[in-house]
Amino acid sequence: MSKPQYLHGHHPSVLRSHTWRTAANSCPHLLPHLLPTHTILDIGCGPGTITVDLATLVPSGHVLGIDPSASVIKQARAHAASQNIPNVRFEVGDIFAWRAIPGIAEESFDIIHAHQVLQHLTSPVLAVQEMKKLAKPGGLVAVRDVDYSAMSHYPPHPGMRKWLRLYTSVAESLQCDPNIGKRLHAVAMEAGFARADIEASASTWVFSTPEEREFWCGVWAERTVKSDYRERVLESGLGTVGDLEEIAGTWREMEGRVDGWFLVVNGQVVCWKRG
Ligand SMILES: C[S@@+](CC[C@H](N)C(=O)[O-])C[C@H]1O[C@@H](n2cnc3c(N)ncnc32)[C@H](O)[C@@H]1O
């Protein structure tokens, strides 16, 4: 199997976005279902801030985070150590090759979790099928992903349309779906879950205060010209260096708008594996 390719890579601008994430701001669909004894597998855990948070919420259980990137797993381990959280472990690993990961077996976790991962996979249905295998009978598969087509912002700016068009076309050229958040329930059904066993919902992130705009717009301005995304745009031929610089400039302008407002809509599902 080829090495998984992640559109953004793990440039510091990308990691700044991931490390902002917590269980509270990224797992509202999952939190009501957690028990202190639960065992959790976090697929595509990135730098592990959500994973470590989840471990604090299952103090008598344990959490395993996996990601194909060795460098991001190193960062996740360092984060867990700095927080002194003993019941979390991180391993380099790919959801499509989980048999190679120490400590993973079929039906061995209460909860299989993936946050903002399915949008980057060419076979999201196959990934959910693998996740389902790993859940215990009676366990849960919990997934959350953005729907780029539902994002909105104020004030209007034509450059933002250009950003969205380019981002969407590059993701689609890699056979990924940046709007998958709206059809996670359909993906889960295709993966074998009955509709009655799927709780589908949505939750949002809003960035509007100066600090929030500095974070959201700053991350996008920087990742547009510095992360692996830049290389993917250029390789695809869908955009030029000039386009990327213009888009980064748009994000900086939006950051400076004291009346700026950004809405990110995330779809989410919790799927019960019936025993
Ligand atoms: C957008 S990041 C999300 C990181 C983290 N879950 C979060 O929300 O902050 C997507 C992650 O999925 C990982 N990934 C990509 N392909 C994968 C695969 N086949 N199996 C597991 N993880 C994968 C990437 O390396 C990347 O760290």
PDB file of C-alpha atoms and ligand atoms in Angstrom:
ATOM      1  CA  MET A   1       0.000   0.000   0.000  1.00  0.00           C
ATOM      2  CA  SER A   2       1.295   3.472  -0.860  1.00  0.00           C
ATOM      3  CA  LYS A   3       2.222   5.899   1.916  1.00  0.00           C
ATOM      4  CA  PRO A   4      -0.779   8.029   2.894  1.00  0.00           C
ATOM      5  CA  GLN A   5      -0.536  11.539   1.486  1.00  0.00           C
ATOM      6  CA  TYR A   6      -1.890  14.359   3.629  1.00  0.00           C
ATOM      7  CA  LEU A   7      -2.693  17.465   1.561  1.00  0.00           C
ATOM      8  CA  HIS A   8      -1.424  20.003   4.100  1.00  0.00           C
ATOM      9  CA  GLY A   9       1.554  18.104   5.545  1.00  0.00           C
ATOM     10  CA  HIS A  10       2.717  19.048   9.048  1.00  0.00           C
ATOM     11  CA  HIS A  11       4.278  22.495   8.586  1.00  0.00           C
ATOM     12  CA  PRO A  12       4.205  24.605  11.814  1.00  0.00           C
ATOM     13  CA  SER A  13       1.329  26.682  10.357  1.00  0.00           C
ATOM     14  CA  VAL A  14      -0.738  23.501  10.002  1.00  0.00           C
ATOM     15  CA  LEU A  15       0.231  22.246  13.460  1.00  0.00           C
ATOM     16  CA  ARG A  16      -0.739  25.595  14.953  1.00  0.00           C
ATOM     17  CA  SER A  17      -4.253  24.883  13.760  1.00  0.00           C
ATOM     18  CA  HIS A  18      -4.281  21.272  15.032  1.00  0.00           C
ATOM     19  CA  THR A  19      -2.824  22.070  18.462  1.00  0.00           C
ATOM     20  CA  TRP A  20      -5.599  24.613  19.082  1.00  0.00           C
ATOM     21  CA  ARG A  21      -8.046  21.702  19.101  1.00  0.00           C
ATOM     22  CA  THR A  22      -9.351  20.209  22.317  1.00  0.00           C
ATOM     23  CA  ALA A  23     -11.914  17.568  23.203  1.00  0.00           C
ATOM     24  CA  ALA A  24     -14.245  20.428  24.214  1.00  0.00           C
ATOM     25  CA  ASN A  25     -14.035  22.325  20.903  1.00  0.00           C
ATOM     26  CA  SER A  26     -13.737  19.294  18.607  1.00  0.00           C
ATOM     27  CA  CYS A  27     -15.667  16.364  20.132  1.00  0.00           C
ATOM     28  CA  PRO A  28     -19.077  17.705  21.227  1.00  0.00           C
ATOM     29  CA  HIS A  29     -20.733  14.671  19.602  1.00  0.00           C
ATOM     30  CA  LEU A  30     -18.583  12.199  21.523  1.00  0.00           C
ATOM     31  CA  LEU A  31     -18.322  13.685  25.034  1.00  0.00           C
ATOM     32  CA  PRO A  32     -21.827  12.676  26.218  1.00  0.00           C
ATOM     33  CA  HIS A  33     -21.023   9.028  25.428  1.00  0.00           C
ATOM     34  CA  LEU A  34     -17.715   8.744  27.304  1.00  0.00           C
ATOM     35  CA  LEU A  35     -17.333   6.583  30.421  1.00  0.00           C
ATOM     36  CA  PRO A  36     -14.250   6.792  32.704  1.00  0.00           C
ATOM     37  CA  THR A  37     -13.298   3.189  31.848  1.00  0.00           C
ATOM     38  CA  HIS A  38     -13.473   3.526  28.074  1.00  0.00           C
ATOM     39  CA  THR A  39     -10.672   2.510  25.733  1.00  0.00           C
ATOM     40  CA  ILE A  40     -10.312   4.823  22.715  1.00  0.00           C
ATOM     41  CA  LEU A  41      -8.412   4.586  19.427  1.00  0.00           C
ATOM     42  CA  ASP A  42      -7.818   8.015  17.841  1.00  0.00           C
ATOM     43  CA  ILE A  43      -7.146   7.602  14.105  1.00  0.00           C
ATOM     44  CA  GLY A  44      -5.069  10.341  12.408  1.00  0.00           C
ATOM     45  CA  CYS A  45      -4.394  11.932  15.785  1.00  0.00           C
ATOM     46  CA  GLY A  46      -1.910  14.533  14.474  1.00  0.00           C
ATOM     47  CA  PRO A  47      -0.065  16.312  17.329  1.00  0.00           C
ATOM     48  CA  GLY A  48      -2.378  14.706  19.872  1.00  0.00           C
ATOM     49  CA  THR A  49      -4.002  17.571  21.774  1.00  0.00           C
ATOM     50  CA  ILE A  50      -7.476  16.054  21.342  1.00  0.00           C
ATOM     51  CA  THR A  51      -6.106  12.572  22.103  1.00  0.00           C
ATOM     52  CA  VAL A  52      -4.481  13.667  25.369  1.00  0.00           C
ATOM     53  CA  ASP A  53      -7.651  15.508  26.383  1.00  0.00           C
ATOM     54  CA  LEU A  54      -9.693  12.374  25.737  1.00  0.00           C
ATOM     55  CA  ALA A  55      -7.298  10.427  27.995  1.00  0.00           C
ATOM     56  CA  THR A  56      -8.053  12.823  30.889  1.00  0.00           C
ATOM     57  CA  LEU A  57     -11.752  12.062  30.388  1.00  0.00           C
ATOM     58  CA  VAL A  58     -11.271   8.266  30.648  1.00  0.00           C
ATOM     59  CA  PRO A  59      -8.952   8.115  33.701  1.00  0.00           C
ATOM     60  CA  SER A  60      -9.576   4.390  34.283  1.00  0.00           C
ATOM     61  CA  GLY A  61      -9.345   3.552  30.594  1.00  0.00           C
ATOM     62  CA  HIS A  62      -6.687   4.296  28.018  1.00  0.00           C
ATOM     63  CA  VAL A  63      -6.247   5.996  24.656  1.00  0.00           C
ATOM     64  CA  LEU A  64      -4.073   5.067  21.677  1.00  0.00           C
ATOM     65  CA  GLY A  65      -3.399   7.700  19.007  1.00  0.00           C
ATOM     66  CA  ILE A  66      -2.105   6.666  15.581  1.00  0.00           C
ATOM     67  CA  ASP A  67      -0.879   8.718  12.631  1.00  0.00           C
ATOM     68  CA  PRO A  68       1.277   7.786   9.601  1.00  0.00           C
ATOM     69  CA  SER A  69       3.586  10.767  10.232  1.00  0.00           C
ATOM     70  CA  ALA A  70       6.524   9.844  12.496  1.00  0.00           C
ATOM     71  CA  SER A  71       7.330  13.519  13.142  1.00  0.00           C
ATOM     72  CA  VAL A  72       3.831  14.353  14.355  1.00  0.00           C
ATOM     73  CA  ILE A  73       3.754  11.236  16.564  1.00  0.00           C
ATOM     74  CA  LYS A  74       7.001  12.429  18.171  1.00  0.00           C
ATOM     75  CA  GLN A  75       5.304  15.754  18.899  1.00  0.00           C
ATOM     76  CA  ALA A  76       2.213  14.008  20.301  1.00  0.00           C
ATOM     77  CA  ARG A  77       4.357  11.901  22.648  1.00  0.00           C
ATOM     78  CA  ALA A  78       6.141  15.028  23.863  1.00  0.00           C
ATOM     79  CA  HIS A  79       2.807  16.733  24.478  1.00  0.00           C
ATOM     80  CA  ALA A  80       1.511  13.769  26.546  1.00  0.00           C
ATOM     81  CA  ALA A  81       4.737  13.738  28.577  1.00  0.00           C
ATOM     82  CA  SER A  82       4.560  17.506  29.200  1.00  0.00           C
ATOM     83  CA  GLN A  83       1.005  17.110  30.515  1.00  0.00           C
ATOM     84  CA  ASN A  84       1.999  14.079  32.618  1.00  0.00           C
ATOM     85  CA  ILE A  85      -0.835  11.964  31.240  1.00  0.00           C
ATOM     86  CA  PRO A  86      -0.038   8.267  31.779  1.00  0.00           C
ATOM     87  CA  ASN A  87      -3.008   6.554  30.072  1.00  0.00           C
ATOM     88  CA  VAL A  88      -2.247   7.635  26.516  1.00  0.00           C
ATOM     89  CA  ARG A  89       0.095   6.091  23.946  1.00  0.00           C
ATOM     90  CA  PHE A  90       0.999   7.095  20.402  1.00  0.00           C
ATOM     91  CA  GLU A  91       2.146   4.879  17.514  1.00  0.00           C
ATOM     92  CA  VAL A  92       3.020   5.538  13.902  1.00  0.00           C
ATOM     93  CA  GLY A  93       0.296   3.824  11.888  1.00  0.00           C
ATOM     94  CA  ASP A  94      -2.175   3.900   9.044  1.00  0.00           C
ATOM     95  CA  ILE A  95      -5.868   2.962   9.410  1.00  0.00           C
ATOM     96  CA  PHE A  96      -5.547   0.810   6.292  1.00  0.00           C
ATOM     97  CA  ALA A  97      -2.604  -1.116   7.764  1.00  0.00           C
ATOM     98  CA  TRP A  98      -3.618  -1.327  11.423  1.00  0.00           C
ATOM     99  CA  ARG A  99      -2.540  -4.958  11.789  1.00  0.00           C
ATOM    100  CA  ALA A 100       1.073  -3.729  11.820  1.00  0.00           C
ATOM    101  CA  ILE A 101       0.472  -1.517  14.876  1.00  0.00           C
ATOM    102  CA  PRO A 102       1.384  -2.947  18.305  1.00  0.00           C
ATOM    103  CA  GLY A 103      -1.592  -3.293  20.654  1.00  0.00           C
ATOM    104  CA  ILE A 104      -4.329  -3.205  18.030  1.00  0.00           C
ATOM    105  CA  ALA A 105      -6.673  -6.108  17.400  1.00  0.00           C
ATOM    106  CA  GLU A 106     -10.182  -6.514  16.017  1.00  0.00           C
ATOM    107  CA  GLU A 107     -12.945  -5.561  18.468  1.00  0.00           C
ATOM    108  CA  SER A 108     -10.484  -4.212  21.042  1.00  0.00           C
ATOM    109  CA  PHE A 109     -11.663  -0.606  21.673  1.00  0.00           C
ATOM    110  CA  ASP A 110     -14.870   0.872  23.083  1.00  0.00           C
ATOM    111  CA  ILE A 111     -14.551   3.919  20.839  1.00  0.00           C
ATOM    112  CA  ILE A 112     -12.880   4.502  17.489  1.00  0.00           C
ATOM    113  CA  HIS A 113     -12.502   8.228  16.830  1.00  0.00           C
ATOM    114  CA  ALA A 114     -11.336  10.245  13.821  1.00  0.00           C
ATOM    115  CA  HIS A 115     -11.362  14.054  13.677  1.00  0.00           C
ATOM    116  CA  GLN A 116     -10.844  15.852  10.334  1.00  0.00           C
ATOM    117  CA  VAL A 117      -9.352  12.729   8.752  1.00  0.00           C
ATOM    118  CA  LEU A 118     -11.944  11.283   6.331  1.00  0.00           C
ATOM    119  CA  GLN A 119     -11.832  14.423   4.155  1.00  0.00           C
ATOM    120  CA  HIS A 120      -8.182  13.574   3.397  1.00  0.00           C
ATOM    121  CA  LEU A 121      -8.722   9.931   2.412  1.00  0.00           C
ATOM    122  CA  THR A 122      -9.424   8.629  -1.063  1.00  0.00           C
ATOM    123  CA  SER A 123     -11.410   5.707   0.416  1.00  0.00           C
ATOM    124  CA  PRO A 124     -13.379   7.052   3.400  1.00  0.00           C
ATOM    125  CA  VAL A 125     -15.894   4.190   3.261  1.00  0.00           C
ATOM    126  CA  LEU A 126     -13.101   1.606   3.522  1.00  0.00           C
ATOM    127  CA  ALA A 127     -11.654   3.573   6.454  1.00  0.00           C
ATOM    128  CA  VAL A 128     -14.982   3.463   8.333  1.00  0.00           C
ATOM    129  CA  GLN A 129     -15.224  -0.271   7.603  1.00  0.00           C
ATOM    130  CA  GLU A 130     -11.798  -0.733   9.219  1.00  0.00           C
ATOM    131  CA  MET A 131     -12.857   1.472  12.149  1.00  0.00           C
ATOM    132  CA  LYS A 132     -15.973  -0.666  12.606  1.00  0.00           C
ATOM    133  CA  LYS A 133     -13.862  -3.841  12.758  1.00  0.00           C
ATOM    134  CA  LEU A 134     -11.778  -2.332  15.549  1.00  0.00           C
ATOM    135  CA  ALA A 135     -14.758  -1.371  17.753  1.00  0.00           C
ATOM    136  CA  LYS A 136     -15.999  -3.851  20.346  1.00  0.00           C
ATOM    137  CA  PRO A 137     -19.577  -5.119  19.908  1.00  0.00           C
ATOM    138  CA  GLY A 138     -21.659  -2.387  21.535  1.00  0.00           C
ATOM    139  CA  GLY A 139     -18.857   0.126  20.899  1.00  0.00           C
ATOM    140  CA  LEU A 140     -18.894   3.375  18.920  1.00  0.00           C
ATOM    141  CA  VAL A 141     -17.318   4.845  15.808  1.00  0.00           C
ATOM    142  CA  ALA A 142     -17.235   8.662  16.087  1.00  0.00           C
ATOM    143  CA  VAL A 143     -16.215  10.867  13.164  1.00  0.00           C
ATOM    144  CA  ARG A 144     -16.203  14.652  12.606  1.00  0.00           C
ATOM    145  CA  ASP A 145     -15.234  16.509   9.421  1.00  0.00           C
ATOM    146  CA  VAL A 146     -15.657  19.958   7.972  1.00  0.00           C
ATOM    147  CA  ASP A 147     -17.942  20.863   5.074  1.00  0.00           C
ATOM    148  CA  TYR A 148     -15.997  23.551   3.179  1.00  0.00           C
ATOM    149  CA  SER A 149     -19.056  24.321   1.021  1.00  0.00           C
ATOM    150  CA  ALA A 150     -20.965  25.394   4.155  1.00  0.00           C
ATOM    151  CA  MET A 151     -18.277  27.775   5.440  1.00  0.00           C
ATOM    152  CA  SER A 152     -19.274  31.423   5.485  1.00  0.00           C
ATOM    153  CA  HIS A 153     -17.658  34.715   6.298  1.00  0.00           C
ATOM    154  CA  TYR A 154     -18.285  38.430   6.638  1.00  0.00           C
ATOM    155  CA  PRO A 155     -17.589  40.914   5.119  1.00  0.00           C
ATOM    156  CA  PRO A 156     -17.810  39.671   1.521  1.00  0.00           C
ATOM    157  CA  HIS A 157     -14.476  39.550  -0.307  1.00  0.00           C
ATOM    158  CA  PRO A 158     -14.050  38.167  -3.866  1.00  0.00           C
ATOM    159  CA  GLY A 159     -10.658  36.756  -2.860  1.00  0.00           C
ATOM    160  CA  MET A 160     -12.368  34.358  -0.468  1.00  0.00           C
ATOM    161  CA  ARG A 161     -14.288  32.802  -3.379  1.00  0.00           C
ATOM    162  CA  LYS A 162     -10.982  32.336  -5.185  1.00  0.00           C
ATOM    163  CA  TRP A 163      -9.509  30.664  -2.065  1.00  0.00           C
ATOM    164  CA  LEU A 164     -12.436  28.252  -1.736  1.00  0.00           C
ATOM    165  CA  ARG A 165     -12.492  27.390  -5.455  1.00  0.00           C
ATOM    166  CA  LEU A 166      -8.771  26.627  -5.494  1.00  0.00           C
ATOM    167  CA  TYR A 167      -8.772  24.666  -2.230  1.00  0.00           C
ATOM    168  CA  THR A 168     -11.757  22.580  -3.329  1.00  0.00           C
ATOM    169  CA  SER A 169     -10.368  21.821  -6.771  1.00  0.00           C
ATOM    170  CA  VAL A 170      -6.953  20.793  -5.418  1.00  0.00           C
ATOM    171  CA  ALA A 171      -8.500  18.491  -2.775  1.00  0.00           C
ATOM    172  CA  GLU A 172     -10.780  16.957  -5.420  1.00  0.00           C
ATOM    173  CA  SER A 173      -7.852  16.490  -7.810  1.00  0.00           C
ATOM    174  CA  LEU A 174      -6.369  14.225  -5.109  1.00  0.00           C
ATOM    175  CA  GLN A 175      -9.678  12.264  -5.045  1.00  0.00           C
ATOM    176  CA  CYS A 176     -10.548  13.661  -1.612  1.00  0.00           C
ATOM    177  CA  ASP A 177     -13.841  15.284  -0.560  1.00  0.00           C
ATOM    178  CA  PRO A 178     -13.472  18.610   1.294  1.00  0.00           C
ATOM    179  CA  ASN A 179     -17.277  18.700   1.733  1.00  0.00           C
ATOM    180  CA  ILE A 180     -17.562  15.239   3.286  1.00  0.00           C
ATOM    181  CA  GLY A 181     -18.910  16.676   6.553  1.00  0.00           C
ATOM    182  CA  LYS A 182     -22.410  16.771   5.079  1.00  0.00           C
ATOM    183  CA  ARG A 183     -22.454  13.094   4.121  1.00  0.00           C
ATOM    184  CA  LEU A 184     -20.734  11.288   6.981  1.00  0.00           C
ATOM    185  CA  HIS A 185     -23.971   9.441   7.760  1.00  0.00           C
ATOM    186  CA  ALA A 186     -24.087   8.231   4.127  1.00  0.00           C
ATOM    187  CA  VAL A 187     -20.435   7.126   4.338  1.00  0.00           C
ATOM    188  CA  ALA A 188     -21.225   5.219   7.556  1.00  0.00           C
ATOM    189  CA  MET A 189     -24.241   3.553   5.913  1.00  0.00           C
ATOM    190  CA  GLU A 190     -22.097   2.493   2.956  1.00  0.00           C
ATOM    191  CA  ALA A 191     -19.605   1.108   5.451  1.00  0.00           C
ATOM    192  CA  GLY A 192     -22.288  -1.156   6.922  1.00  0.00           C
ATOM    193  CA  PHE A 193     -23.961   0.782   9.733  1.00  0.00           C
ATOM    194  CA  ALA A 194     -27.772   0.794   9.761  1.00  0.00           C
ATOM    195  CA  ARG A 195     -29.251   4.314   9.589  1.00  0.00           C
ATOM    196  CA  ALA A 196     -30.994   3.663  12.929  1.00  0.00           C
ATOM    197  CA  ASP A 197     -27.597   3.111  14.566  1.00  0.00           C
ATOM    198  CA  ILE A 198     -26.167   6.455  13.399  1.00  0.00           C
ATOM    199  CA  GLU A 199     -26.609   9.724  15.299  1.00  0.00           C
ATOM    200  CA  ALA A 200     -25.818  12.525  12.809  1.00  0.00           C
ATOM    201  CA  SER A 201     -25.394  16.142  13.888  1.00  0.00           C
ATOM    202  CA  ALA A 202     -23.330  19.272  13.256  1.00  0.00           C
ATOM    203  CA  SER A 203     -21.377  21.776  15.302  1.00  0.00           C
ATOM    204  CA  THR A 204     -19.467  24.917  14.446  1.00  0.00           C
ATOM    205  CA  TRP A 205     -16.360  26.950  15.076  1.00  0.00           C
ATOM    206  CA  VAL A 206     -16.657  30.751  14.932  1.00  0.00           C
ATOM    207  CA  PHE A 207     -13.645  33.066  14.619  1.00  0.00           C
ATOM    208  CA  SER A 208     -14.435  36.746  15.135  1.00  0.00           C
ATOM    209  CA  THR A 209     -12.509  38.407  17.992  1.00  0.00           C
ATOM    210  CA  PRO A 210      -9.091  39.883  17.118  1.00  0.00           C
ATOM    211  CA  GLU A 211      -7.378  36.851  18.678  1.00  0.00           C
ATOM    212  CA  GLU A 212      -9.642  34.400  16.839  1.00  0.00           C
ATOM    213  CA  ARG A 213      -9.126  36.199  13.513  1.00  0.00           C
ATOM    214  CA  GLU A 214      -5.377  36.337  14.063  1.00  0.00           C
ATOM    215  CA  PHE A 215      -5.447  32.571  14.624  1.00  0.00           C
ATOM    216  CA  TRP A 216      -7.767  31.469  11.805  1.00  0.00           C
ATOM    217  CA  CYS A 217      -6.723  33.939   9.098  1.00  0.00           C
ATOM    218  CA  GLY A 218      -3.071  33.816  10.151  1.00  0.00           C
ATOM    219  CA  VAL A 219      -2.974  30.027   9.894  1.00  0.00           C
ATOM    220  CA  TRP A 220      -4.531  30.123   6.410  1.00  0.00           C
ATOM    221  CA  ALA A 221      -2.308  32.977   5.193  1.00  0.00           C
ATOM    222  CA  GLU A 222       0.784  31.069   6.250  1.00  0.00           C
ATOM    223  CA  ARG A 223      -0.201  27.562   5.188  1.00  0.00           C
ATOM    224  CA  THR A 224      -1.223  28.856   1.745  1.00  0.00           C
ATOM    225  CA  VAL A 225       2.350  29.831   0.935  1.00  0.00           C
ATOM    226  CA  LYS A 226       4.447  27.621   3.250  1.00  0.00           C
ATOM    227  CA  SER A 227       2.834  24.201   3.837  1.00  0.00           C
ATOM    228  CA  ASP A 228       2.744  21.136   1.566  1.00  0.00           C
ATOM    229  CA  TYR A 229      -0.557  22.537   0.250  1.00  0.00           C
ATOM    230  CA  ARG A 230       1.497  25.059  -1.759  1.00  0.00           C
ATOM    231  CA  GLU A 231       3.354  22.202  -3.479  1.00  0.00           C
ATOM    232  CA  ARG A 232       0.101  20.320  -4.173  1.00  0.00           C
ATOM    233  CA  VAL A 233      -1.380  23.453  -5.808  1.00  0.00           C
ATOM    234  CA  LEU A 234       1.663  23.964  -8.014  1.00  0.00           C
ATOM    235  CA  GLU A 235       1.991  20.256  -8.932  1.00  0.00           C
ATOM    236  CA  SER A 236      -1.684  20.105  -9.881  1.00  0.00           C
ATOM    237  CA  GLY A 237      -1.347  23.080 -12.204  1.00  0.00           C
ATOM    238  CA  LEU A 238      -4.573  24.468 -10.750  1.00  0.00           C
ATOM    239  CA  GLY A 239      -2.894  27.565  -9.323  1.00  0.00           C
ATOM    240  CA  THR A 240       0.296  29.599  -9.592  1.00  0.00           C
ATOM    241  CA  VAL A 241       2.692  31.164  -7.086  1.00  0.00           C
ATOM    242  CA  GLY A 242       0.963  34.463  -7.902  1.00  0.00           C
ATOM    243  CA  ASP A 243      -2.471  32.990  -7.077  1.00  0.00           C
ATOM    244  CA  LEU A 244      -1.182  31.683  -3.749  1.00  0.00           C
ATOM    245  CA  GLU A 245       0.377  35.022  -2.831  1.00  0.00           C
ATOM    246  CA  GLU A 246      -2.846  36.816  -3.704  1.00  0.00           C
ATOM    247  CA  ILE A 247      -4.868  34.398  -1.558  1.00  0.00           C
ATOM    248  CA  ALA A 248      -2.469  34.790   1.384  1.00  0.00           C
ATOM    249  CA  GLY A 249      -2.943  38.560   1.004  1.00  0.00           C
ATOM    250  CA  THR A 250      -6.724  38.103   1.114  1.00  0.00           C
ATOM    251  CA  TRP A 251      -6.429  36.199   4.406  1.00  0.00           C
ATOM    252  CA  ARG A 252      -4.259  38.998   5.841  1.00  0.00           C
ATOM    253  CA  GLU A 253      -6.856  41.569   4.755  1.00  0.00           C
ATOM    254  CA  MET A 254      -9.629  39.548   6.359  1.00  0.00           C
ATOM    255  CA  GLU A 255      -7.572  39.226   9.529  1.00  0.00           C
ATOM    256  CA  GLY A 256      -7.423  43.028   9.706  1.00  0.00           C
ATOM    257  CA  ARG A 257     -11.208  43.483   9.422  1.00  0.00           C
ATOM    258  CA  VAL A 258     -12.411  44.417  12.909  1.00  0.00           C
ATOM    259  CA  ASP A 259     -15.933  43.346  11.827  1.00  0.00           C
ATOM    260  CA  GLY A 260     -14.689  40.011  10.405  1.00  0.00           C
ATOM    261  CA  TRP A 261     -16.564  36.776  11.128  1.00  0.00           C
ATOM    262  CA  PHE A 262     -15.798  33.214   9.997  1.00  0.00           C
ATOM    263  CA  LEU A 263     -18.069  30.215  10.404  1.00  0.00           C
ATOM    264  CA  VAL A 264     -16.805  26.655  10.015  1.00  0.00           C
ATOM    265  CA  VAL A 265     -19.494  23.974   9.887  1.00  0.00           C
ATOM    266  CA  ASN A 266     -18.516  20.451  10.942  1.00  0.00           C
ATOM    267  CA  GLY A 267     -20.622  17.360  10.300  1.00  0.00           C
ATOM    268  CA  GLN A 268     -20.352  14.591  12.864  1.00  0.00           C
ATOM    269  CA  VAL A 269     -21.632  11.070  13.411  1.00  0.00           C
ATOM    270  CA  VAL A 270     -21.675   8.621  16.268  1.00  0.00           C
ATOM    271  CA  CYS A 271     -22.295   5.060  15.009  1.00  0.00           C
ATOM    272  CA  TRP A 272     -23.203   2.139  17.278  1.00  0.00           C
ATOM    273  CA  LYS A 273     -21.755  -1.247  16.468  1.00  0.00           C
ATOM    274  CA  ARG A 274     -24.515  -3.615  17.485  1.00  0.00           C
ATOM    275  CA  GLY A 275     -23.295  -6.707  19.332  1.00  0.00           C
TER     276      GLY A 275
HETATM  277  C1  LIG B   1      -6.387  17.314   9.489  1.00  0.00           C
HETATM  278  S1  LIG B   1      -5.264  16.289  10.337  1.00  0.00           S
HETATM  279  C2  LIG B   1      -6.209  15.993  11.827  1.00  0.00           C
HETATM  280  C3  LIG B   1      -5.344  15.772  13.055  1.00  0.00           C
HETATM  281  C4  LIG B   1      -6.157  15.639  14.344  1.00  0.00           C
HETATM  282  N1  LIG B   1      -7.098  14.533  14.273  1.00  0.00           N
HETATM  283  C5  LIG B   1      -6.851  16.927  14.645  1.00  0.00           C
HETATM  284  O1  LIG B   1      -8.046  17.043  14.400  1.00  0.00           O
HETATM  285  O2  LIG B   1      -6.184  17.874  15.085  1.00  0.00           O
HETATM  286  C6  LIG B   1      -5.417  14.727   9.496  1.00  0.00           C
HETATM  287  C7  LIG B   1      -4.423  13.684   9.981  1.00  0.00           C
HETATM  288  O3  LIG B   1      -4.779  12.430   9.396  1.00  0.00           O
HETATM  289  C8  LIG B   1      -3.573  11.728   9.158  1.00  0.00           C
HETATM  290  N2  LIG B   1      -3.800  10.661   8.161  1.00  0.00           N
HETATM  291  C9  LIG B   1      -3.770  10.790   6.805  1.00  0.00           C
HETATM  292  N3  LIG B   1      -3.964   9.574   6.228  1.00  0.00           N
HETATM  293  C10 LIG B   1      -4.138   8.680   7.241  1.00  0.00           C
HETATM  294  C11 LIG B   1      -4.352   7.269   7.303  1.00  0.00           C
HETATM  295  N4  LIG B   1      -4.423   6.531   6.182  1.00  0.00           N
HETATM  296  N5  LIG B   1      -4.473   6.679   8.521  1.00  0.00           N
HETATM  297  C12 LIG B   1      -4.392   7.415   9.657  1.00  0.00           C
HETATM  298  N6  LIG B   1      -4.181   8.751   9.662  1.00  0.00           N
HETATM  299  C13 LIG B   1      -4.050   9.378   8.473  1.00  0.00           C
HETATM  300  C14 LIG B   1      -2.607  12.826   8.698  1.00  0.00           C
HETATM  301  O4  LIG B   1      -1.239  12.436   8.818  1.00  0.00           O
HETATM  302  C15 LIG B   1      -2.983  13.983   9.599  1.00  0.00           C
HETATM  303  O5  LIG B   1      -2.169  14.074  10.755  1.00  0.00           O
END
